[in-house]
Tab-separated table of C-alpha atoms and ligand atoms in Angstrom:
chain	number	residue	atom	x	y	z
A	1	UNK	CA	108.340	120.908	130.984
A	2	UNK	CA	106.413	123.566	132.835
A	3	UNK	CA	104.955	126.035	130.943
A	4	UNK	CA	105.059	130.635	132.261
A	5	UNK	CA	101.772	132.141	132.648
A	6	UNK	CA	102.449	134.112	129.318
A	7	UNK	CA	102.776	131.531	127.705
A	8	UNK	CA	99.166	129.151	129.083
A	9	UNK	CA	97.393	132.929	128.620
A	10	UNK	CA	98.540	132.992	124.793
A	11	UNK	CA	97.196	129.682	124.201
A	12	UNK	CA	94.540	129.139	126.485
A	13	UNK	CA	92.346	125.351	125.799
A	14	UNK	CA	88.486	125.494	125.487
A	15	UNK	CA	85.841	123.818	127.105
A	16	UNK	CA	85.206	122.170	124.060
A	17	UNK	CA	86.225	121.182	120.114
A	18	UNK	CA	85.454	118.923	117.769
A	19	UNK	CA	88.065	117.262	117.715
A	20	UNK	CA	91.880	116.887	119.294
A	21	UNK	CA	94.857	115.859	117.622
A	22	UNK	CA	98.019	114.639	120.156
A	23	UNK	CA	101.501	115.117	118.762
A	24	UNK	CA	102.808	117.900	116.989
A	25	UNK	CA	104.937	115.770	114.275
A	26	UNK	CA	104.350	115.756	111.366
A	27	UNK	CA	100.873	113.559	112.017
A	28	UNK	CA	99.244	115.992	114.003
A	29	UNK	CA	99.880	119.035	111.831
A	30	UNK	CA	98.656	117.057	108.964
A	31	UNK	CA	95.744	115.485	110.488
A	32	UNK	CA	94.862	118.747	111.961
A	33	UNK	CA	94.791	120.486	108.276
A	34	UNK	CA	91.959	118.354	107.450
A	35	UNK	CA	90.169	118.898	109.759
A	36	UNK	CA	89.407	122.225	110.078
A	37	UNK	CA	88.894	121.979	105.570
A	38	UNK	CA	85.791	119.979	106.956
A	39	UNK	CA	84.841	123.091	108.953
A	40	UNK	CA	85.889	121.548	112.304
A	41	UNK	CA	87.974	122.600	115.395
A	42	UNK	CA	91.042	120.907	116.158
A	43	UNK	CA	92.684	120.892	118.514
A	44	UNK	CA	96.367	120.203	118.402
A	45	UNK	CA	98.302	119.777	121.231
A	46	UNK	CA	102.192	118.509	121.597
A	47	UNK	CA	103.896	118.401	125.888
A	48	UNK	CA	106.984	120.102	124.544
A	49	UNK	CA	106.627	122.180	120.829
A	50	UNK	CA	104.893	121.647	117.431
A	51	UNK	CA	108.475	119.253	115.953
A	52	UNK	CA	110.300	118.865	118.348
A	53	UNK	CA	109.792	114.866	117.915
A	54	UNK	CA	111.299	113.116	114.793
A	55	UNK	CA	109.362	115.894	112.266
A	56	UNK	CA	112.430	118.460	113.132
A	57	UNK	CA	115.297	115.885	113.773
A	58	UNK	CA	115.339	113.506	110.522
A	59	UNK	CA	117.176	114.278	107.202
A	60	UNK	CA	114.155	115.344	105.696
A	61	UNK	CA	114.052	112.859	102.265
A	62	UNK	CA	110.616	112.899	101.036
A	63	UNK	CA	111.204	109.299	98.976
A	64	UNK	CA	108.518	107.085	97.011
A	65	UNK	CA	108.198	103.798	98.924
A	66	UNK	CA	109.138	102.347	102.123
A	67	UNK	CA	112.193	100.850	104.152
A	68	UNK	CA	113.771	98.962	101.542
A	69	UNK	CA	112.863	98.237	98.538
A	70	UNK	CA	110.226	97.023	95.892
A	71	UNK	CA	111.218	94.141	95.695
A	72	UNK	CA	111.301	93.325	99.253
A	73	UNK	CA	108.386	94.739	100.374
A	74	UNK	CA	106.492	92.210	97.247
A	75	UNK	CA	108.254	89.258	98.957
A	76	UNK	CA	106.402	91.071	102.697
A	77	UNK	CA	103.537	92.487	101.668
A	78	UNK	CA	101.813	91.038	97.949
A	79	UNK	CA	102.027	92.131	94.964
A	80	UNK	CA	99.210	94.999	95.317
A	81	UNK	CA	99.432	96.386	99.440
A	82	UNK	CA	102.610	97.313	97.574
A	83	UNK	CA	101.866	98.733	95.574
A	84	UNK	CA	99.288	100.724	97.772
A	85	UNK	CA	101.894	101.991	99.367
A	86	UNK	CA	104.348	103.338	96.567
A	87	UNK	CA	101.417	105.035	95.483
A	88	UNK	CA	100.394	106.262	98.773
A	89	UNK	CA	103.892	107.846	99.341
A	90	UNK	CA	103.516	109.311	95.741
A	91	UNK	CA	100.451	110.678	97.034
A	92	UNK	CA	102.301	112.270	99.729
A	93	UNK	CA	104.914	114.463	97.857
A	94	UNK	CA	101.863	115.344	95.017
A	95	UNK	CA	99.637	116.497	97.657
A	96	UNK	CA	102.898	118.494	99.704
A	97	UNK	CA	102.982	119.960	96.364
A	98	UNK	CA	99.134	120.725	95.826
A	99	UNK	CA	99.772	123.131	99.041
A	100	UNK	CA	102.479	124.529	97.669
A	101	UNK	CA	105.327	122.778	98.917
A	102	UNK	CA	107.830	124.024	96.634
A	103	UNK	CA	108.067	127.364	97.353
A	104	UNK	CA	109.350	126.843	100.243
A	105	UNK	CA	113.327	128.563	100.347
A	106	UNK	CA	115.161	124.945	101.545
A	107	UNK	CA	112.419	122.441	99.343
A	108	UNK	CA	113.914	121.214	96.340
A	109	UNK	CA	112.724	118.338	93.761
A	110	UNK	CA	115.986	116.021	94.133
A	111	UNK	CA	115.817	112.384	93.086
A	112	UNK	CA	117.148	109.974	94.895
A	113	UNK	CA	118.527	107.197	94.109
A	114	UNK	CA	118.719	103.415	96.510
A	115	UNK	CA	122.281	102.271	96.211
A	116	UNK	CA	123.680	98.131	96.774
A	117	UNK	CA	126.647	97.463	98.071
A	118	UNK	CA	126.303	94.435	97.777
A	119	UNK	CA	125.592	91.027	94.851
A	120	UNK	CA	122.246	90.391	96.976
A	121	UNK	CA	120.899	93.764	97.404
A	122	UNK	CA	121.358	94.305	93.661
A	123	UNK	CA	119.613	91.954	92.597
A	124	UNK	CA	116.911	92.541	94.905
A	125	UNK	CA	117.854	96.634	93.228
A	126	UNK	CA	117.112	95.385	89.780
A	127	UNK	CA	114.191	92.596	90.679
A	128	UNK	CA	112.589	96.365	92.179
A	129	UNK	CA	113.001	98.364	88.678
A	130	UNK	CA	111.522	95.477	86.927
A	131	UNK	CA	108.846	94.815	89.076
A	132	UNK	CA	108.380	99.405	89.734
A	133	UNK	CA	108.133	99.389	85.786
A	134	UNK	CA	105.483	97.008	85.453
A	135	UNK	CA	103.364	98.104	88.126
A	136	UNK	CA	103.485	101.726	86.157
A	137	UNK	CA	106.237	103.155	88.658
A	138	UNK	CA	108.405	105.356	86.517
A	139	UNK	CA	112.099	104.007	87.700
A	140	UNK	CA	116.159	104.027	86.010
A	141	UNK	CA	118.959	101.993	87.082
A	142	UNK	CA	122.468	103.251	87.030
A	143	UNK	CA	125.453	101.444	86.470
A	144	UNK	CA	128.695	102.127	86.903
A	145	UNK	CA	130.549	105.149	87.288
A	146	UNK	CA	128.851	108.169	84.265
A	147	UNK	CA	130.790	110.294	83.116
A	148	UNK	CA	130.178	112.771	85.680
A	149	UNK	CA	130.351	111.002	88.202
A	150	UNK	CA	129.793	112.318	92.581
A	151	UNK	CA	131.949	111.716	95.324
A	152	UNK	CA	130.153	108.352	95.711
A	153	UNK	CA	129.779	106.398	92.455
A	154	UNK	CA	134.013	107.783	92.255
A	155	UNK	CA	135.201	106.553	95.937
A	156	UNK	CA	132.853	103.764	96.965
A	157	UNK	CA	131.443	102.673	93.604
A	158	UNK	CA	127.916	100.289	94.229
A	159	UNK	CA	126.349	97.976	91.828
A	160	UNK	CA	123.764	99.192	90.833
A	161	UNK	CA	122.100	101.996	91.893
A	162	UNK	CA	117.725	102.354	91.541
A	163	UNK	CA	116.050	106.165	90.558
A	164	UNK	CA	112.628	107.196	92.339
A	165	UNK	CA	113.594	110.832	89.537
A	166	UNK	CA	110.694	112.269	91.110
A	167	UNK	CA	111.434	112.044	94.935
A	168	UNK	CA	112.726	115.508	96.267
A	169	UNK	CA	114.098	116.317	99.362
A	170	UNK	CA	113.332	119.143	102.440
A	171	UNK	CA	113.870	121.451	105.523
A	172	UNK	CA	111.995	119.321	107.951
A	173	UNK	CA	111.291	121.818	111.065
A	174	UNK	CA	110.549	124.347	107.565
A	175	UNK	CA	108.050	122.203	106.700
A	176	UNK	CA	106.624	121.461	109.977
A	177	UNK	CA	106.265	125.453	110.286
A	178	UNK	CA	104.771	126.099	106.778
A	179	UNK	CA	102.053	123.271	108.087
A	180	UNK	CA	101.613	124.930	111.103
A	181	UNK	CA	100.735	128.398	109.316
A	182	UNK	CA	97.768	126.731	107.749
A	183	UNK	CA	95.775	125.918	110.680
A	184	UNK	CA	93.500	128.637	111.026
A	185	UNK	CA	91.359	128.258	113.764
A	186	UNK	CA	93.458	127.550	117.130
A	187	UNK	CA	96.308	128.177	118.257
A	188	UNK	CA	98.504	124.723	119.133
A	189	UNK	CA	98.168	124.122	122.939
A	190	UNK	CA	101.979	123.433	124.774
A	191	UNK	CA	100.207	120.223	126.873
A	192	UNK	CA	100.750	116.713	128.581
A	193	UNK	CA	98.419	114.580	126.921
A	194	UNK	CA	97.515	111.873	131.150
A	195	UNK	CA	94.434	110.138	129.877
A	196	UNK	CA	91.495	110.122	127.718
A	197	UNK	CA	87.949	109.105	129.555
A	198	UNK	CA	84.812	108.550	127.375
A	199	UNK	CA	82.107	110.183	129.178
A	200	UNK	CA	78.339	110.611	127.837
A	201	UNK	CA	79.047	113.495	126.671
A	202	UNK	CA	81.970	113.261	124.425
A	203	UNK	CA	85.624	112.662	124.802
A	204	UNK	CA	87.393	114.170	127.925
A	205	UNK	CA	91.184	114.751	127.309
A	206	UNK	CA	93.031	114.786	130.598
A	207	UNK	CA	95.855	117.306	130.241
A	208	UNK	CA	99.285	118.773	132.661
A	209	UNK	CA	97.023	122.194	131.819
A	210	UNK	CA	93.037	120.639	132.530
A	211	UNK	CA	90.244	118.965	130.709
A	212	UNK	CA	89.147	119.852	127.072
A	213	UNK	CA	85.734	117.713	126.050
A	214	UNK	CA	86.175	116.127	122.397
A	215	UNK	CA	84.083	114.846	120.079
A	216	UNK	CA	86.897	112.589	119.074
A	217	UNK	CA	90.568	112.645	119.863
A	218	UNK	CA	93.478	111.413	117.221
A	219	UNK	CA	96.666	109.557	118.530
A	220	UNK	CA	100.031	110.282	116.788
A	221	UNK	CA	102.786	110.086	119.417
A	222	UNK	CA	104.460	108.377	117.257
A	223	UNK	CA	107.506	106.754	119.555
A	224	UNK	CA	106.117	107.791	122.119
A	225	UNK	CA	102.498	106.078	122.471
A	226	UNK	CA	103.263	103.441	124.698
A	227	UNK	CA	102.932	105.951	127.084
A	228	UNK	CA	99.805	106.673	126.480
A	229	UNK	CA	97.938	103.713	125.627
A	230	UNK	CA	100.223	101.052	127.392
A	231	UNK	CA	99.300	98.171	125.338
A	232	UNK	CA	101.063	99.598	121.790
A	233	UNK	CA	104.153	98.757	124.003
A	234	UNK	CA	104.693	95.815	121.362
A	235	UNK	CA	103.387	97.896	117.990
A	236	UNK	CA	105.642	100.798	118.672
A	237	UNK	CA	108.597	101.001	120.005
A	238	UNK	CA	111.504	103.400	120.183
A	239	UNK	CA	113.955	103.552	118.311
A	240	UNK	CA	116.813	105.624	118.060
A	241	UNK	CA	118.440	107.123	114.951
A	242	UNK	CA	121.779	109.423	114.850
A	243	UNK	CA	122.716	111.941	112.224
A	244	UNK	CA	125.523	114.460	111.929
A	245	UNK	CA	126.254	116.876	108.972
A	246	UNK	CA	129.790	117.906	107.659
A	247	UNK	CA	131.530	120.391	105.986
A	248	UNK	CA	132.556	119.731	102.352
A	249	UNK	CA	133.189	122.425	101.552
A	250	UNK	CA	136.267	121.426	100.008
A	251	UNK	CA	135.056	119.004	97.831
A	252	UNK	CA	135.399	119.188	93.867
A	253	UNK	CA	132.479	120.606	92.498
A	254	UNK	CA	131.985	117.860	90.014
A	255	UNK	CA	131.700	115.443	93.610
A	256	UNK	CA	129.273	116.552	94.996
A	257	UNK	CA	126.275	114.242	95.509
A	258	UNK	CA	123.831	114.122	92.620
A	259	UNK	CA	121.427	112.306	94.522
A	260	UNK	CA	119.688	111.962	97.592
A	261	UNK	CA	121.282	108.301	98.540
A	262	UNK	CA	119.754	105.353	100.281
A	263	UNK	CA	121.944	102.470	101.271
A	264	UNK	CA	122.313	99.432	102.379
A	265	UNK	CA	118.669	98.533	102.264
A	266	UNK	CA	118.262	101.339	103.681
A	267	UNK	CA	120.427	101.989	106.668
A	268	UNK	CA	122.352	104.551	105.715
A	269	UNK	CA	121.353	107.657	103.821
A	270	UNK	CA	123.510	111.029	103.211
A	271	UNK	CA	122.751	114.706	99.965
A	272	UNK	CA	124.503	117.149	100.382
A	273	UNK	CA	122.870	120.359	101.414
A	274	UNK	CA	122.912	123.588	98.637
A	275	UNK	CA	125.056	125.504	100.487
A	276	UNK	CA	127.506	122.189	100.439
A	277	UNK	CA	126.918	120.240	103.765
A	278	UNK	CA	126.616	116.602	104.080
A	279	UNK	CA	124.096	115.050	106.285
A	280	UNK	CA	125.274	111.308	107.351
A	281	UNK	CA	122.347	109.143	109.050
A	282	UNK	CA	121.957	105.586	110.480
A	283	UNK	CA	124.482	102.708	111.694
A	284	UNK	CA	121.198	101.305	113.553
A	285	UNK	CA	121.884	97.931	112.448
A	286	UNK	CA	124.967	97.648	114.566
A	287	UNK	CA	123.505	98.991	117.751
A	288	UNK	CA	120.177	98.326	117.628
A	289	UNK	CA	120.040	97.374	121.055
A	290	UNK	CA	121.571	99.978	122.634
A	291	UNK	CA	119.283	101.797	119.908
A	292	UNK	CA	115.897	101.345	121.124
A	293	UNK	CA	115.660	104.048	123.360
A	294	UNK	CA	114.020	106.988	123.619
A	295	UNK	CA	116.714	109.865	124.418
A	296	UNK	CA	117.872	112.023	121.771
A	297	UNK	CA	121.674	111.634	122.272
A	298	UNK	CA	124.505	110.847	119.756
A	299	UNK	CA	126.375	108.086	120.857
A	300	UNK	CA	130.262	107.546	120.681
A	301	UNK	CA	129.518	104.626	118.660
A	302	UNK	CA	126.912	105.644	115.838
A	303	UNK	CA	128.661	108.275	115.866
A	304	UNK	CA	131.972	106.699	114.788
A	305	UNK	CA	131.012	104.431	112.504
A	306	UNK	CA	128.592	106.926	110.134
A	307	UNK	CA	132.395	108.382	109.759
A	308	UNK	CA	133.871	106.411	108.634
A	309	UNK	CA	131.118	105.394	106.481
A	310	UNK	CA	131.473	109.407	105.407
A	311	UNK	CA	134.706	108.317	104.578
A	312	UNK	CA	134.230	106.298	103.069
A	313	UNK	CA	131.957	107.656	99.943
A	314	UNK	CA	134.003	110.681	99.774
A	315	UNK	CA	137.469	109.208	99.755
A	316	UNK	CA	137.951	111.116	102.707
A	317	UNK	CA	137.119	112.804	106.241
A	318	UNK	CA	135.254	115.540	106.145
A	319	UNK	CA	135.342	118.059	109.214
A	320	UNK	CA	132.343	117.349	111.558
A	321	UNK	CA	130.137	120.371	111.940
A	322	UNK	CA	126.942	118.681	114.268
A	323	UNK	CA	125.555	115.410	115.307
A	324	UNK	CA	122.163	114.653	116.305
A	325	UNK	CA	119.348	112.102	117.037
A	326	UNK	CA	115.577	111.492	117.660
A	327	UNK	CA	113.414	109.398	118.310
A	328	UNK	CA	111.650	106.890	116.109
A	329	UNK	CA	108.726	104.352	116.495
A	330	UNK	CA	108.472	101.262	114.326
A	331	UNK	CA	106.060	98.338	113.960
A	332	UNK	CA	107.079	94.715	114.018
A	333	UNK	CA	106.601	94.762	109.821
A	334	UNK	CA	107.527	98.719	109.619
A	335	UNK	CA	103.914	100.152	107.947
A	336	UNK	CA	102.599	102.104	110.181
A	337	UNK	CA	99.127	101.977	111.845
A	338	UNK	CA	96.432	104.062	111.856
A	339	UNK	CA	92.430	104.025	113.066
A	340	UNK	CA	90.039	103.433	115.783
A	341	UNK	CA	91.957	101.993	118.954
A	342	UNK	CA	89.128	99.547	118.671
A	343	UNK	CA	88.122	98.227	115.497
A	344	UNK	CA	85.268	97.905	115.742
A	345	UNK	CA	83.812	100.816	117.114
A	346	UNK	CA	84.742	103.857	114.704
A	347	UNK	CA	83.959	106.326	117.748
A	348	UNK	CA	86.891	105.066	119.756
A	349	UNK	CA	90.148	107.353	120.011
A	350	UNK	CA	92.061	106.922	116.978
A	351	UNK	CA	95.348	106.165	116.019
A	352	UNK	CA	97.999	107.623	113.672
A	353	UNK	CA	101.236	106.287	114.178
A	354	UNK	CA	104.451	103.322	113.664
A	355	UNK	CA	106.094	105.320	110.012
A	356	UNK	CA	109.056	103.436	110.994
A	357	UNK	CA	112.064	105.242	109.421
A	358	UNK	CA	109.577	106.742	106.741
A	359	UNK	CA	107.249	109.558	108.175
A	360	UNK	CA	108.125	112.364	106.195
A	361	UNK	CA	107.265	110.065	103.731
A	362	UNK	CA	104.637	109.076	104.368
A	363	UNK	CA	102.415	111.084	106.921
A	364	UNK	CA	101.091	113.652	105.848
A	365	UNK	CA	98.925	111.265	103.218
A	366	UNK	CA	98.439	108.994	105.805
A	367	UNK	CA	97.212	110.904	108.215
A	368	UNK	CA	94.628	113.184	106.088
A	369	UNK	CA	93.556	109.834	104.713
A	370	UNK	CA	92.865	108.980	107.967
A	371	UNK	CA	90.933	112.562	109.611
A	372	UNK	CA	88.651	111.992	106.549
A	373	UNK	CA	88.067	108.549	107.420
A	374	UNK	CA	86.970	109.846	111.352
A	375	UNK	CA	84.994	112.033	109.575
A	376	UNK	CA	83.302	109.638	107.637
A	377	UNK	CA	84.244	110.877	104.225
A	378	UNK	CA	86.758	108.106	103.398
A	379	UNK	CA	87.962	103.650	104.074
A	380	UNK	CA	91.370	103.140	105.463
A	381	UNK	CA	93.227	100.729	103.949
A	382	UNK	CA	93.120	97.517	105.640
A	383	UNK	CA	97.173	97.482	105.268
A	384	UNK	CA	97.549	100.279	108.254
A	385	UNK	CA	94.511	98.468	110.643
A	386	UNK	CA	96.441	97.510	114.038
A	387	UNK	CA	93.890	94.755	113.895
A	388	UNK	CA	96.486	93.034	111.346
A	389	UNK	CA	99.325	91.567	115.274
A	390	UNK	CA	96.362	88.530	115.651
A	391	UNK	CA	96.730	88.684	119.156
A	392	UNK	CA	96.592	92.975	119.826
A	393	UNK	CA	93.646	94.138	121.792
A	394	UNK	CA	93.111	97.724	120.846
A	395	UNK	CA	89.507	97.941	122.759
A	396	UNK	CA	90.886	97.510	126.264
A	397	UNK	CA	93.393	101.247	125.361
A	398	UNK	CA	91.461	103.650	126.410
A	399	UNK	CA	88.420	102.601	127.804
B	1	FAD	C1	117.443	110.158	112.806
B	1	FAD	C2	116.358	110.684	111.195
B	1	FAD	C3	116.168	110.737	110.363
B	1	FAD	C4	114.643	110.570	109.753
B	1	FAD	N1	115.277	110.378	107.791
B	1	FAD	C5	114.063	110.982	107.429
B	1	FAD	C6	113.965	111.008	106.310
B	1	FAD	O1	114.599	111.521	106.545
B	1	FAD	N2	112.585	110.391	105.966
B	1	FAD	C7	111.730	110.083	105.831
B	1	FAD	O2	110.106	110.047	105.570
B	1	FAD	N3	111.380	109.478	107.291
B	1	FAD	C8	112.085	109.784	108.797
B	1	FAD	N4	112.571	109.899	109.448
B	1	FAD	C9	111.121	109.118	110.000
B	1	FAD	C10	110.470	110.428	110.060
B	1	FAD	O3	111.170	111.763	110.997
B	1	FAD	C11	109.193	110.259	111.818
B	1	FAD	O4	108.951	108.634	111.107
B	1	FAD	C12	108.142	111.467	111.638
B	1	FAD	O5	109.034	112.540	111.414
B	1	FAD	C13	107.520	110.844	111.904
B	1	FAD	O6	106.582	112.309	112.749
B	1	FAD	P1	104.817	111.578	113.201
B	1	FAD	O7	104.639	112.862	113.690
B	1	FAD	O8	104.620	110.494	113.715
B	1	FAD	O9	106.194	111.734	114.679
B	1	FAD	P2	106.325	112.642	115.901
B	1	FAD	O10	107.389	113.384	115.224
B	1	FAD	O11	107.895	112.105	116.803
B	1	FAD	O12	106.208	114.121	116.879
B	1	FAD	C14	105.580	113.159	118.093
B	1	FAD	C15	104.825	114.359	118.420
B	1	FAD	O13	103.723	113.503	119.625
B	1	FAD	C16	104.233	114.426	121.043
B	1	FAD	N5	103.791	113.493	122.527
B	1	FAD	C17	104.153	112.839	122.537
B	1	FAD	N6	103.540	112.350	124.149
B	1	FAD	C18	102.815	113.628	123.923
B	1	FAD	C19	101.762	113.493	124.940
B	1	FAD	N7	101.729	113.276	126.019
B	1	FAD	N8	100.995	114.254	124.720
B	1	FAD	C20	101.252	115.103	123.918
B	1	FAD	N9	102.345	115.514	123.074
B	1	FAD	C21	102.894	114.126	123.269
B	1	FAD	C22	105.864	114.335	121.107
B	1	FAD	O14	106.228	115.844	121.575
B	1	FAD	C23	106.296	115.330	119.708
B	1	FAD	O15	106.178	116.486	119.554
B	1	FAD	C24	113.774	110.255	110.825
B	1	FAD	C25	113.983	110.036	111.846
B	1	FAD	C26	115.226	110.893	112.202
B	1	FAD	C27	115.155	109.778	113.953
């Protein structure tokens, strides 16, 4: 993508900075805020513009937890790591609240609800609720149509719902613009990272608009990481997520969705905005091969699937207003990767990426922690180290 002279003049590249952060999504911007809080000059570069990636295309759920439910996480990760992950996502929202997210016009405190339609997932959600309560997480369950059942419980009643009472929703573009407005020391530069070279004077960050010298570099390119770091092609794979919005203005008020919903192990998700618009996403698991792509374009197969899913939830077909897609970076175990590219050398470039379907709910906190760890102010839990993928030869990557 070319840049105009005016554009380049407005955001000249500095010769030297303390940190270069590559990628102006929620991860890169959050890390840069943390660097600035330490008094460091952090230059954020993005090949497009802030929010062009998944951070500006998602559903805006700020949820506690990860892709699947707590019981599944306990089985996959063990109790302590599952607890640490859930705590990280709680801290994500707590940190955003401490910055004032609740003053954003489209931010809402809204409980989320994981729902199960089959017996197996229902049993998992029941177990999740028990384990979460034991581990000190506030949680509720819902079964059967309540007195004021919304459309879901009326037309496609789940067997059980697990409610996270303190979750929230946002307009992700609004959220990102607000975070960007906190960066005071230097403007975000629209330029593409080409390569990083290690020199005696630090890292030469070679971009499409010139070279910036930096003491340290943090890569937050999520789904796009493999084009910079080919050794990461197996560790962070692009997966398209598709969404649509529906005109639900004709829906009776008592059918308005009460929660921000996650269904089918998080594969489908839907919520209703203040203006009554409903947004629905998912259906990727029915087209897994086709969705392993960096193309941010909706496709007929997934969109039809979303429409038929929405028809079941609302008991009628609602008019489609808009369709879109974004690309997520999936890791083999669905946990993000954060730490130095060369695990044995904290002075090598760092990465914070691979948020799978949950970056809005994790990345602000994890990127902040990563920025602090890069600057020697804290340590990152091993849970997010790339070394968990035993044959990952991360050390070769940026050398
Ligand atoms: C449809 C959909 C729905 C989702 N819903 C939710 C949700 O409700 N809740 C939730 O928690 N998560 C959700 N997610 C996931 C979430 O959006 C992502 O995990 C998160 O936005 C990732 O943020 P990021 O900053 O890591 O990456 P991104 O936002 O993708 O940013 C990466 C940036 O890197 C830039 N870049 C790439 N290569 C280069 C280069 N060489 N040089 C310079 N810049 C480069 C890109 O231009 C891009 O701006 C959803 C995702 C999708 C697609």
